[in-house]
Coordinates of C-alpha atoms in Angstrom, one line a residue:
Chain A
M1 CA 21.5 -8.8 -19.9
K2 CA 18.0 -10.9 -20.5
I3 CA 15.2 -8.4 -19.6
I4 CA 11.3 -8.8 -19.7
V5 CA 9.4 -5.4 -19.9
T6 CA 5.9 -5.8 -19.0
G7 CA 3.8 -3.1 -20.5
G8 CA 6.3 -2.6 -22.9
A9 CA 4.3 -1.8 -25.9
G10 CA 2.7 1.1 -23.8
F11 CA 3.7 4.8 -24.0
I12 CA 6.7 4.9 -21.3
G13 CA 7.4 1.0 -21.7
S14 CA 8.2 1.2 -25.5
H15 CA 10.6 4.0 -24.8
V16 CA 12.2 1.7 -22.1
V17 CA 12.5 -1.1 -24.5
D18 CA 14.0 1.1 -27.3
R19 CA 16.9 2.1 -24.9
L20 CA 17.5 -1.6 -23.2
L21 CA 17.9 -2.7 -26.9
T22 CA 20.3 0.1 -27.6
D23 CA 22.2 -0.6 -24.9
G24 CA 22.8 -4.4 -26.1
H25 CA 20.2 -6.1 -23.7
E26 CA 17.9 -9.0 -24.9
V27 CA 14.2 -7.8 -24.4
L28 CA 11.2 -9.7 -24.2
V29 CA 8.0 -7.4 -24.3
L30 CA 4.8 -8.8 -22.4
D31 CA 1.6 -6.7 -23.1
D32 CA -2.0 -7.5 -23.4
L33 CA -2.4 -4.2 -25.9
Y34 CA -5.2 -3.2 -23.6
L35 CA -3.6 0.5 -23.6
G36 CA -0.5 -0.5 -25.3
K37 CA -0.1 -0.4 -29.0
E38 CA 2.0 -2.9 -31.4
E39 CA 2.8 0.0 -33.5
N40 CA 4.8 1.3 -30.6
I41 CA 7.3 -1.4 -30.8
S42 CA 6.7 -2.8 -34.4
H43 CA 9.9 -0.8 -35.5
N44 CA 12.2 -3.3 -33.3
A45 CA 10.6 -6.3 -35.2
E46 CA 13.6 -7.5 -37.0
N47 CA 15.8 -6.9 -34.2
K48 CA 17.1 -10.5 -33.1
S49 CA 17.6 -9.3 -29.4
F50 CA 13.6 -8.4 -29.5
S51 CA 10.9 -10.5 -29.0
F52 CA 7.1 -9.9 -27.9
I53 CA 4.2 -12.1 -26.6
K54 CA 0.6 -10.9 -26.3
T55 CA -0.6 -11.8 -23.1
D56 CA -2.2 -10.9 -19.7
I57 CA 0.3 -11.3 -17.2
T58 CA -2.3 -11.7 -14.5
E59 CA -2.8 -15.4 -15.9
Q60 CA -0.1 -16.6 -13.2
E61 CA 0.7 -20.3 -14.7
N62 CA 1.1 -18.9 -18.0
L63 CA 3.5 -16.2 -16.7
N64 CA 5.7 -18.5 -14.7
K65 CA 5.9 -20.5 -17.9
I66 CA 7.2 -17.4 -19.7
F67 CA 9.6 -16.5 -16.9
N68 CA 11.1 -20.0 -16.9
D69 CA 11.4 -20.3 -20.7
F70 CA 13.1 -16.9 -21.2
K71 CA 15.1 -17.0 -18.0
P72 CA 15.1 -13.2 -17.3
E73 CA 17.7 -11.8 -14.9
C74 CA 15.7 -8.7 -14.6
I75 CA 12.1 -7.7 -15.1
F76 CA 11.0 -3.9 -15.6
H77 CA 7.3 -4.2 -14.4
L78 CA 5.5 -0.9 -16.3
A79 CA 2.2 -2.8 -17.1
A80 CA -0.5 -0.9 -15.3
N81 CA -3.9 0.8 -16.0
S82 CA -2.1 4.2 -16.8
D83 CA -5.5 5.7 -17.4
I84 CA -6.0 7.1 -14.0
G85 CA -9.7 8.4 -14.7
A86 CA -10.8 5.0 -16.2
G87 CA -10.5 3.3 -12.8
A88 CA -11.6 6.3 -10.8
Y89 CA -15.3 5.1 -9.9
D90 CA -14.2 1.2 -10.4
M91 CA -12.1 0.1 -7.9
S92 CA -11.6 -3.4 -9.6
V93 CA -9.7 -2.0 -12.6
D94 CA -6.9 -1.1 -10.4
L95 CA -7.1 -4.0 -8.2
K96 CA -6.3 -6.2 -11.3
R97 CA -4.3 -4.1 -13.8
T98 CA -2.2 -2.2 -11.5
F99 CA -2.0 -4.3 -8.2
G100 CA -2.3 -7.4 -9.6
T101 CA -0.1 -7.2 -12.1
T102 CA 2.7 -6.5 -9.8
I103 CA 1.5 -9.5 -7.4
A104 CA 1.6 -12.0 -10.4
V105 CA 5.2 -10.8 -11.5
L106 CA 6.5 -11.1 -7.6
E107 CA 5.1 -14.6 -7.8
G108 CA 6.4 -15.4 -10.8
M109 CA 9.8 -13.9 -10.0
R110 CA 9.7 -16.3 -6.6
V111 CA 8.7 -19.4 -8.4
T112 CA 11.5 -19.0 -11.2
G113 CA 14.1 -17.4 -8.9
V114 CA 14.3 -13.9 -10.8
K115 CA 16.0 -11.7 -8.4
K116 CA 16.0 -7.9 -10.0
L117 CA 12.8 -5.8 -10.4
V118 CA 12.5 -2.2 -11.8
F119 CA 8.9 -0.9 -11.0
A120 CA 7.2 2.3 -12.3
S121 CA 5.6 3.9 -9.4
T122 CA 3.9 7.4 -9.3
S123 CA 3.4 10.9 -7.8
A124 CA -0.4 10.0 -7.2
I125 CA 0.9 7.7 -4.1
Y126 CA 1.6 11.0 -2.2
G127 CA -2.5 12.1 -2.7
S128 CA -2.7 15.6 -1.9
L129 CA 0.3 16.1 0.5
S130 CA 1.6 19.4 0.4
G131 CA 5.1 20.9 0.3
K132 CA 8.1 19.7 -1.9
L133 CA 7.8 15.6 -2.0
S134 CA 10.6 13.7 -1.3
E135 CA 10.9 9.8 -1.3
S136 CA 10.4 10.0 2.5
S137 CA 7.3 12.3 2.6
G138 CA 4.3 11.1 4.4
P139 CA 1.3 10.2 5.5
L140 CA 1.0 8.5 2.0
L141 CA -3.0 8.8 1.5
P142 CA -3.4 8.6 -2.1
E143 CA -6.7 9.8 -3.4
S144 CA -7.2 7.7 -6.8
N145 CA -7.3 3.8 -7.0
Y146 CA -4.6 4.0 -9.3
G147 CA -2.3 5.7 -6.9
A148 CA -3.5 3.2 -4.2
G149 CA -2.9 0.3 -6.5
K150 CA 0.9 1.4 -7.0
L151 CA 1.1 2.1 -3.2
A152 CA -0.2 -1.4 -2.7
S153 CA 2.3 -2.5 -5.1
E154 CA 5.3 -0.9 -3.3
A155 CA 4.1 -2.5 -0.1
F156 CA 4.6 -6.0 -1.4
I157 CA 7.6 -5.3 -3.3
A158 CA 9.0 -4.3 -0.2
S159 CA 8.2 -7.2 2.1
R160 CA 9.0 -9.5 -1.2
A161 CA 12.5 -8.1 -1.7
N162 CA 13.1 -8.6 2.3
V163 CA 11.6 -12.4 2.1
D164 CA 12.9 -13.5 -1.5
G165 CA 16.0 -11.5 -1.6
I166 CA 14.9 -9.4 -4.5
Q167 CA 16.7 -6.1 -5.3
A168 CA 14.1 -3.6 -6.4
C169 CA 14.2 -0.4 -7.9
I170 CA 10.9 1.9 -7.4
F171 CA 10.7 5.2 -9.6
R172 CA 7.7 7.4 -8.5
F173 CA 7.2 9.0 -11.8
A174 CA 5.8 12.8 -12.0
N175 CA 4.0 13.6 -15.4
V176 CA 5.4 12.0 -18.1
C177 CA 5.0 13.6 -21.7
G178 CA 6.4 12.7 -25.2
P179 CA 5.5 10.8 -28.4
R180 CA 3.2 7.6 -28.2
S181 CA 1.1 8.7 -25.2
T182 CA -2.1 7.3 -25.2
H183 CA -4.2 9.4 -22.7
G184 CA -3.6 12.7 -20.5
V185 CA -4.1 16.3 -20.7
F186 CA -2.2 16.4 -24.5
F187 CA -3.9 13.5 -25.9
N188 CA -7.3 14.7 -24.6
F189 CA -7.0 18.2 -25.8
I190 CA -5.8 17.1 -29.4
K191 CA -8.6 14.8 -29.8
F192 CA -11.1 17.3 -28.7
L193 CA -9.7 20.1 -30.6
K194 CA -10.1 17.8 -33.8
E195 CA -14.0 17.1 -33.0
D196 CA -14.4 20.9 -32.4
P197 CA -11.8 23.3 -32.8
T198 CA -14.0 26.2 -31.8
Q199 CA -14.1 25.5 -28.0
I200 CA -12.6 23.4 -25.3
T201 CA -13.5 22.2 -21.9
V202 CA -10.8 22.4 -19.0
A203 CA -11.1 21.0 -15.6
Q204 CA -10.8 23.4 -12.7
N205 CA -9.7 26.8 -13.5
G206 CA -6.7 25.4 -15.9
K207 CA -4.1 26.7 -13.2
Q208 CA -3.5 23.0 -11.8
A209 CA 0.1 22.6 -12.3
K210 CA 2.7 19.7 -12.4
P211 CA 6.2 19.0 -13.2
Y212 CA 6.6 17.2 -16.7
V213 CA 9.1 15.0 -17.7
Y214 CA 10.1 14.4 -21.0
V215 CA 9.9 10.7 -21.8
L216 CA 13.7 10.1 -22.6
D217 CA 14.8 12.1 -20.0
L218 CA 12.5 9.8 -17.6
V219 CA 14.3 6.8 -19.3
D220 CA 17.9 8.5 -18.8
A221 CA 16.8 8.6 -14.9
I222 CA 15.5 4.9 -14.8
M223 CA 18.8 3.7 -16.3
L224 CA 20.7 5.7 -13.7
G225 CA 18.7 4.6 -10.8
W226 CA 18.7 0.9 -11.9
Q227 CA 22.6 0.9 -12.3
G228 CA 23.1 3.0 -9.2
G229 CA 21.0 1.5 -6.7
K230 CA 22.9 -0.4 -3.9
E231 CA 20.1 -1.0 -1.4
R232 CA 17.6 -3.7 -1.2
V233 CA 14.9 -1.5 -2.1
N234 CA 16.0 1.6 -3.9
L235 CA 13.3 4.4 -4.3
Y236 CA 13.4 7.4 -6.4
N237 CA 11.2 10.4 -7.4
I238 CA 12.0 11.3 -10.9
G239 CA 10.5 14.8 -11.5
N240 CA 11.5 18.1 -13.4
Q241 CA 11.3 21.9 -13.1
P242 CA 9.4 24.1 -13.2
I243 CA 5.7 23.0 -12.8
V244 CA 3.3 23.7 -15.9
S245 CA -0.2 24.4 -15.7
V246 CA -2.8 23.2 -18.0
N247 CA -3.5 26.5 -19.3
E248 CA 0.2 26.7 -20.5
I249 CA -0.3 23.4 -22.2
L250 CA -3.4 24.4 -23.9
E251 CA -1.5 27.5 -25.1
F252 CA 1.3 25.2 -26.9
I253 CA -1.5 23.1 -28.4
L254 CA -3.2 26.0 -29.8
K255 CA -0.2 27.5 -31.2
E256 CA 0.9 24.4 -32.7
K257 CA -2.5 23.9 -34.3
K258 CA -2.7 27.7 -35.1
I259 CA -6.0 28.2 -33.3
S260 CA -6.1 32.1 -32.0
N261 CA -9.9 32.0 -31.2
I262 CA -11.5 29.6 -28.8
K263 CA -13.9 29.4 -26.3
I264 CA -12.6 28.0 -23.0
N265 CA -15.2 26.3 -20.6
Y266 CA -13.5 26.0 -17.2
T267 CA -15.5 23.1 -15.3
G268 CA -14.4 24.1 -11.6
E269 CA -14.2 20.6 -11.2
P270 CA -11.2 17.8 -11.0
A271 CA -11.0 15.9 -14.2
W272 CA -11.8 12.7 -12.1
P273 CA -11.7 12.2 -8.2
G274 CA -8.3 11.9 -7.0
D275 CA -6.9 13.9 -9.9
V276 CA -4.3 15.8 -7.8
A277 CA -4.3 19.7 -9.0
T278 CA -0.6 20.5 -8.2
Y279 CA 2.3 19.0 -6.5
V280 CA 6.3 19.8 -6.4
F281 CA 8.9 17.1 -6.5
D282 CA 12.1 16.8 -4.8
D283 CA 14.2 14.5 -7.0
S284 CA 17.5 15.4 -5.7
K285 CA 18.4 11.8 -4.8
I286 CA 18.1 10.5 -8.8
R287 CA 20.0 14.1 -9.5
S288 CA 22.7 13.1 -7.3
L289 CA 23.5 9.8 -9.3
G290 CA 23.8 12.2 -12.5
Y291 CA 20.1 12.8 -13.6
K292 CA 19.9 16.1 -15.6
P293 CA 16.9 16.5 -17.7
K294 CA 17.7 17.4 -21.5
Y295 CA 14.3 19.5 -21.5
T296 CA 12.6 21.5 -18.7
A297 CA 9.3 20.7 -18.1
T298 CA 8.2 24.0 -19.9
E299 CA 10.4 22.6 -23.0
A300 CA 9.1 19.0 -22.7
C301 CA 5.5 20.3 -22.8
A302 CA 6.1 22.8 -25.9
L303 CA 7.9 19.7 -27.8
T304 CA 5.0 17.1 -26.8
A305 CA 2.7 19.5 -28.3
K306 CA 4.8 19.9 -31.5
Q307 CA 5.6 16.3 -31.8
L308 CA 1.9 15.0 -31.3
I309 CA 0.5 17.3 -33.6
H310 CA 2.9 17.5 -36.4
G311 CA 4.5 13.9 -35.9
V312 CA 7.9 12.8 -34.4
Chain B
M1 CA -25.2 3.3 16.9
K2 CA -25.5 0.0 14.7
I3 CA -21.9 -1.0 14.4
I4 CA -20.5 -4.3 12.6
V5 CA -17.1 -5.5 14.1
T6 CA -15.1 -7.6 11.8
G7 CA -12.6 -10.1 13.6
G8 CA -14.8 -9.1 16.5
A9 CA -14.2 -12.9 18.0
G10 CA -10.5 -12.2 18.0
F11 CA -8.1 -11.1 20.6
I12 CA -8.3 -7.3 19.9
G13 CA -11.9 -7.4 18.2
S14 CA -13.5 -8.8 21.1
H15 CA -12.4 -6.2 23.7
V16 CA -13.2 -3.5 21.1
V17 CA -17.0 -5.5 21.2
D18 CA -17.2 -5.4 24.8
R19 CA -16.3 -1.8 25.0
L20 CA -18.9 -0.7 22.1
L21 CA -21.6 -2.9 24.3
T22 CA -20.9 -1.2 27.5
D23 CA -21.1 2.3 25.4
G24 CA -24.6 1.4 24.5
H25 CA -23.8 0.5 20.8
E26 CA -25.9 -2.4 19.1
V27 CA -23.2 -4.5 17.6
L28 CA -23.1 -7.3 15.1
V29 CA -19.8 -9.6 15.2
L30 CA -18.4 -11.1 11.8
D31 CA -15.7 -13.7 12.2
D32 CA -14.7 -16.9 10.5
L33 CA -13.0 -18.3 13.9
Y34 CA -9.8 -19.0 11.8
L35 CA -7.7 -17.1 14.5
G36 CA -10.9 -15.9 16.7
K37 CA -12.6 -17.9 19.3
E38 CA -16.2 -18.0 20.1
E39 CA -15.1 -18.3 23.9
N40 CA -14.0 -14.4 23.7
I41 CA -17.6 -13.3 22.8
S42 CA -19.6 -15.9 24.4
H43 CA -20.0 -13.9 27.4
N44 CA -22.3 -11.4 25.4
A45 CA -24.8 -14.1 24.0
E46 CA -27.7 -13.0 26.2
N47 CA -27.1 -9.4 25.5
K48 CA -29.8 -8.2 23.0
S49 CA -27.6 -5.8 21.5
F50 CA -25.2 -8.5 20.5
S51 CA -25.2 -10.8 17.8
F52 CA -22.8 -12.8 15.7
I53 CA -22.4 -14.4 12.3
K54 CA -19.6 -16.7 11.6
T55 CA -18.8 -16.0 8.2
D56 CA -15.7 -15.4 5.7
I57 CA -16.1 -11.7 5.0
T58 CA -14.1 -12.1 1.7
E59 CA -17.5 -13.6 0.0
Q60 CA -18.4 -10.3 -1.3
E61 CA -22.4 -11.0 -1.9
N62 CA -22.7 -12.6 1.3
L63 CA -21.0 -9.6 3.2
N64 CA -23.4 -7.2 1.2
K65 CA -26.4 -9.0 2.0
I66 CA -25.2 -8.6 5.9
F67 CA -24.6 -5.1 5.4
N68 CA -27.8 -4.6 3.8
D69 CA -29.9 -6.5 6.4
F70 CA -28.1 -5.0 9.6
K71 CA -27.9 -1.3 8.1
P72 CA -24.7 -0.4 10.2
E73 CA -23.5 3.2 10.3
C74 CA -20.2 2.3 11.1
I75 CA -17.6 -0.6 10.4
F76 CA -15.0 -1.7 12.8
H77 CA -12.5 -3.8 10.4
L78 CA -10.1 -5.6 12.5
A79 CA -10.2 -8.9 10.6
A80 CA -6.8 -10.0 9.6
N81 CA -4.1 -12.5 9.3
S82 CA -2.8 -11.3 12.5
D83 CA -0.5 -14.0 13.1
I84 CA 2.4 -12.3 11.1
G85 CA 4.9 -15.4 11.1
A86 CA 2.0 -17.7 9.6
G87 CA 2.1 -15.5 6.3
A88 CA 5.8 -14.7 6.3
Y89 CA 6.8 -16.9 3.2
D90 CA 3.1 -17.4 1.4
M91 CA 2.0 -14.1 0.3
S92 CA -1.4 -15.5 -0.5
V93 CA -2.2 -15.5 3.2
D94 CA -1.9 -11.8 3.7
L95 CA -3.2 -11.0 0.4
K96 CA -6.4 -12.8 1.2
R97 CA -6.9 -12.3 5.1
T98 CA -5.4 -8.9 5.5
F99 CA -6.0 -7.3 2.4
G100 CA -8.6 -9.2 0.8
T101 CA -10.9 -8.5 3.7
T102 CA -10.3 -4.8 3.6
I103 CA -11.2 -4.6 -0.3
A104 CA -14.5 -6.7 0.8
V105 CA -15.5 -4.3 3.4
L106 CA -14.9 -1.3 1.4
E107 CA -17.0 -2.8 -1.6
G108 CA -19.6 -3.9 0.8
M109 CA -19.8 -0.2 2.0
R110 CA -19.9 1.3 -1.4
V111 CA -22.7 -0.8 -2.5
T112 CA -24.7 -0.4 0.5
G113 CA -23.9 3.3 1.2
V114 CA -22.0 2.8 4.9
K115 CA -20.1 6.2 5.3
K116 CA -17.8 5.3 8.5
L117 CA -14.9 3.1 8.7
V118 CA -12.6 2.3 11.8
F119 CA -9.6 0.2 10.4
A120 CA -6.9 -1.6 12.8
S121 CA -3.3 -0.9 11.0
T122 CA -0.2 -1.7 12.4
S123 CA 3.7 -0.4 13.2
A124 CA 4.7 -3.4 10.8
I125 CA 3.9 -0.9 7.8
Y126 CA 7.0 1.4 8.9
G127 CA 9.3 -1.8 8.2
S128 CA 12.7 -0.9 9.7
L129 CA 12.6 2.5 9.6
S130 CA 14.7 3.8 12.3
G131 CA 14.0 6.9 14.4
K132 CA 10.7 7.9 16.3
L133 CA 7.9 6.9 14.1
S134 CA 5.3 9.5 13.6
E135 CA 2.3 9.0 11.4
S136 CA 4.1 11.0 8.8
S137 CA 7.3 9.2 8.8
G138 CA 8.5 7.5 5.4
P139 CA 9.5 5.8 3.3
L140 CA 7.2 3.3 4.2
L141 CA 8.8 -0.2 3.2
P142 CA 7.2 -3.0 5.0
E143 CA 9.3 -6.1 5.7
S144 CA 6.7 -8.5 6.3
N145 CA 3.6 -9.5 3.7
Y146 CA 1.4 -8.8 7.2
G147 CA 2.8 -5.2 7.0
A148 CA 2.5 -5.1 3.2
G149 CA -1.2 -6.1 3.4
K150 CA -1.9 -3.6 6.1
L151 CA -0.2 -0.3 4.0
A152 CA -2.0 -1.9 0.9
S153 CA -5.5 -1.6 2.8
E154 CA -4.6 1.7 4.0
A155 CA -4.0 2.9 0.4
F156 CA -7.4 1.7 -0.9
I157 CA -9.0 3.4 2.2
A158 CA -7.7 6.7 1.4
S159 CA -8.8 6.6 -2.3
R160 CA -12.2 5.1 -1.7
A161 CA -12.6 7.7 1.0
N162 CA -12.0 10.3 -1.5
V163 CA -14.0 8.9 -4.0
D164 CA -17.1 7.3 -2.1
G165 CA -17.1 10.0 0.6
I166 CA -16.3 7.6 3.5
Q167 CA -14.8 8.9 6.7
A168 CA -11.9 6.6 8.0
C169 CA -10.2 6.3 11.1
I170 CA -6.7 4.4 10.8
F171 CA -5.0 3.3 13.9
R172 CA -1.3 2.0 13.4
F173 CA -1.2 -0.2 16.6
A174 CA 2.1 -1.1 18.5
N175 CA 2.4 -4.4 20.1
V176 CA -0.5 -5.4 22.1
C177 CA -0.6 -7.4 25.0
G178 CA -3.3 -8.7 27.5
P179 CA -5.7 -11.4 28.0
R180 CA -7.4 -13.5 24.9
S181 CA -4.1 -13.1 23.0
T182 CA -3.7 -16.2 20.3
H183 CA -0.2 -15.8 19.2
G184 CA 2.8 -13.6 19.8
V185 CA 6.0 -13.5 22.3
F186 CA 3.9 -14.3 25.3
F187 CA 1.6 -16.9 24.1
N188 CA 4.7 -18.9 22.6
F189 CA 6.8 -18.5 25.7
I190 CA 4.0 -19.9 27.7
K191 CA 2.9 -22.6 25.5
F192 CA 6.7 -23.9 25.2
L193 CA 7.4 -23.9 29.0
K194 CA 4.4 -26.0 29.3
E195 CA 6.0 -28.5 27.0
D196 CA 9.4 -28.3 28.3
P197 CA 10.1 -25.9 31.6
T198 CA 13.9 -26.7 31.3
Q199 CA 14.6 -24.6 28.5
I200 CA 13.4 -22.1 26.0
T201 CA 14.3 -20.7 22.5
V202 CA 14.9 -17.1 22.0
A203 CA 15.0 -15.1 18.7
Q204 CA 17.9 -13.0 18.1
N205 CA 19.6 -11.9 21.5
G206 CA 16.3 -11.3 23.2
K207 CA 17.4 -7.7 23.5
Q208 CA 15.0 -6.5 20.5
A209 CA 12.4 -4.1 22.4
K210 CA 8.7 -2.9 21.7
P211 CA 6.2 -0.5 23.2
Y212 CA 3.7 -2.8 24.3
V213 CA 0.0 -1.5 24.8
Y214 CA -2.5 -3.2 27.2
V215 CA -5.5 -4.0 25.1
L216 CA -7.9 -2.1 27.3
D217 CA -5.9 1.0 26.8
L218 CA -5.6 0.4 23.2
V219 CA -9.2 0.3 23.1
D220 CA -9.7 3.5 25.0
A221 CA -7.3 5.1 22.3
I222 CA -9.5 3.8 19.5
M223 CA -12.5 5.4 21.0
L224 CA -10.9 8.7 21.5
G225 CA -9.7 8.7 18.0
W226 CA -12.9 7.4 16.5
Q227 CA -15.2 10.1 18.3
G228 CA -12.3 12.9 17.8
G229 CA -11.1 12.3 14.2
K230 CA -12.4 15.3 12.0
E231 CA -10.5 14.6 8.9
R232 CA -11.9 12.6 6.0
V233 CA -8.9 10.2 6.7
N234 CA -7.7 10.2 10.5
L235 CA -4.4 8.5 11.1
Y236 CA -3.1 7.7 14.7
N237 CA -0.3 5.6 15.9
I238 CA -1.1 4.0 19.2
G239 CA 1.9 3.3 21.5
N240 CA 3.3 3.3 24.6
Q241 CA 6.5 3.7 26.9
P242 CA 8.9 2.4 27.4
I243 CA 10.1 -0.3 25.1
V244 CA 10.4 -3.5 26.8
S245 CA 12.7 -6.3 25.5
V246 CA 11.8 -10.1 25.0
N247 CA 14.5 -11.0 27.8
E248 CA 12.3 -8.8 30.1
I249 CA 9.0 -10.4 29.1
L250 CA 10.5 -13.7 29.6
E251 CA 11.5 -12.7 33.1
F252 CA 7.9 -12.0 33.8
I253 CA 6.6 -15.0 32.6
L254 CA 9.4 -17.1 34.5
K255 CA 8.8 -15.3 37.8
E256 CA 4.9 -16.2 37.4
K257 CA 5.6 -19.7 36.5
K258 CA 8.1 -19.6 39.6
I259 CA 10.8 -21.1 37.3
S260 CA 14.3 -20.0 38.7
N261 CA 16.6 -22.4 36.6
I262 CA 16.2 -22.5 32.8
K263 CA 18.6 -22.8 29.7
I264 CA 17.9 -20.4 27.4
N265 CA 18.8 -20.7 23.6
Y266 CA 19.4 -17.4 21.6
T267 CA 19.0 -18.2 17.9
G268 CA 20.7 -15.1 16.6
E269 CA 17.8 -15.1 13.9
P270 CA 14.7 -13.3 13.8
A271 CA 11.6 -14.9 14.5
W272 CA 10.6 -14.8 10.9
P273 CA 11.6 -12.7 8.0
G274 CA 10.1 -9.3 8.4
D275 CA 10.1 -9.2 12.3
V276 CA 11.2 -5.9 13.0
A277 CA 13.6 -6.1 16.1
T278 CA 13.2 -2.8 17.7
Y279 CA 11.0 0.4 17.1
V280 CA 10.0 3.6 19.0
F281 CA 6.5 5.3 18.5
D282 CA 5.7 8.9 18.3
D283 CA 2.0 8.8 19.6
S284 CA 1.8 12.3 20.6
K285 CA -1.4 12.9 17.9
I286 CA -3.7 10.3 19.8
R287 CA -2.4 11.7 23.3
S288 CA -3.4 15.1 22.2
L289 CA -7.1 13.8 22.2
G290 CA -6.6 12.6 25.7
Y291 CA -5.4 9.2 25.5
K292 CA -3.2 8.3 28.3
P293 CA -2.7 4.4 28.9
K294 CA -3.5 3.3 32.5
Y295 CA -0.6 0.9 32.3
T296 CA 3.2 1.6 31.1
A297 CA 4.6 -0.9 28.6
T298 CA 6.4 -2.5 31.4
E299 CA 3.2 -2.9 33.5
A300 CA 1.3 -4.0 30.7
C301 CA 3.8 -6.7 30.0
A302 CA 4.1 -7.9 33.7
L303 CA 0.0 -7.9 34.0
T304 CA -0.3 -9.8 30.8
A305 CA 2.1 -12.7 31.8
K306 CA 0.1 -12.8 35.3
Q307 CA -3.3 -12.7 33.3
L308 CA -2.3 -15.3 30.8
I309 CA -0.5 -17.8 33.5
H310 CA -3.1 -17.5 36.3
G311 CA -6.2 -16.5 34.3
V312 CA -8.1 -13.0 34.1

């Protein structure tokens, strides 16, 4: 199948691209390399089923032309401002990069008649809702502009699916870890420890805990949901067990870096406004399609620390 | 209190303005008169607590200046593309008029430090979700661009409330009826019967049924929720009982017009893609604050037919 992957040079997108190529699909990556990196996809350069265009997908006419020329059957839309903290205060970042990219993709699909969409959504749409979060949990009051941009995207995907006859798979990702990540708690800790291995700053009290999914397990789940979804709009949480705290992640990193003596400064504050401290995901729907992560959240975090510090 | 009402010359907005003036507030109406009408507010022209500016509120710099000059304590944001069918195929209508207006209001509030927001949302955000719809029902998959634009608005109101410290009251309106309405089933039937009283076209089989709220009851509910809401984001369904079918509404209108013999053509199709046929609202939350509609949905529809045909 001919597939366009937006954000395909990013952390998660590039792993999706690898999997689609392995499965025999023809893949065109669109990425403006704002957060994505060419090195994440350069190993596919010789593959005849792979191509890449550096482009800002919110340039609508240009995007329509690309859709028209490549004639994709399906769009995997992963392009977004994945650095939540970066858009915390400035709403325009997520309006353009998280929401505006989705609107451009939907409009491009309408104009060129593409009927299948896979969309990367997020746990952030649930805000600080308590309890075990399922796809039907509510009310949805996101606390970050990133979460708002993703929920706004879901909303228009649903209405366009109804009007334009698109079939959509929306995946709400828990926290994702693994090689090629460009931000987030692993990335930040490793960067800060390189600058000063004697001390580290930790948001809140470090006990905030989330279900981490290893990126290759996430890709497995996406493939299962994409192939198994029969509704017009298919909605899936992709989670993992157990929840892992920031303190545990720091321990994994310190162990890999062989640092035994360090001063930890707890801020008592969220990393950014809208950083949800702790949540638990009900992902029984995607598990019913056969999703069985190879790594628990704890194993995924330990492995990520090892891979990011010592190389894959 | 100094209050700005966006869309204040519209059907619902103008009734909100009347009530705020009656309650002693100082009100500035912003409306581009695209769907609103000056005659809906002209009776307030001599009131010293009332003023009106004809303006497109998505012109951000101009809006910021108006906020800065008037110094409102609260914004009632009702401006939207309330004609759902008009934006059914063209996503840009609701992107600008339903969603873009909300973003402009949020940005204006941030820039000028306004901290209170009342927002008119809609049952359309629930899509065709079955069961009795409460504020926490999900998943939210709107089927119209109007519903998508309102849900997208809710999403950014929630994130900005968190970041900018705004207190917001979001009201999800059921179908609203009463004098000054500019579109919808009452308006259309009366218009078509004026053109040809011998026949009428009815969407689907006419049995689609919704909870209609009389506009003055709705305004009561808004005032109760606004004054009673203690959370950062307060979410309320405003509904009514029972659900009234399109066939019943047609009967009320035919009775008022003294038409006894008419050919009814049922289309078997929704009025527009995304027109949700039937839904039931759980509005126990706003009722717990004292909301007790004066008119049942059936009474509200009968009264509206009478008022729209014979004048208020």
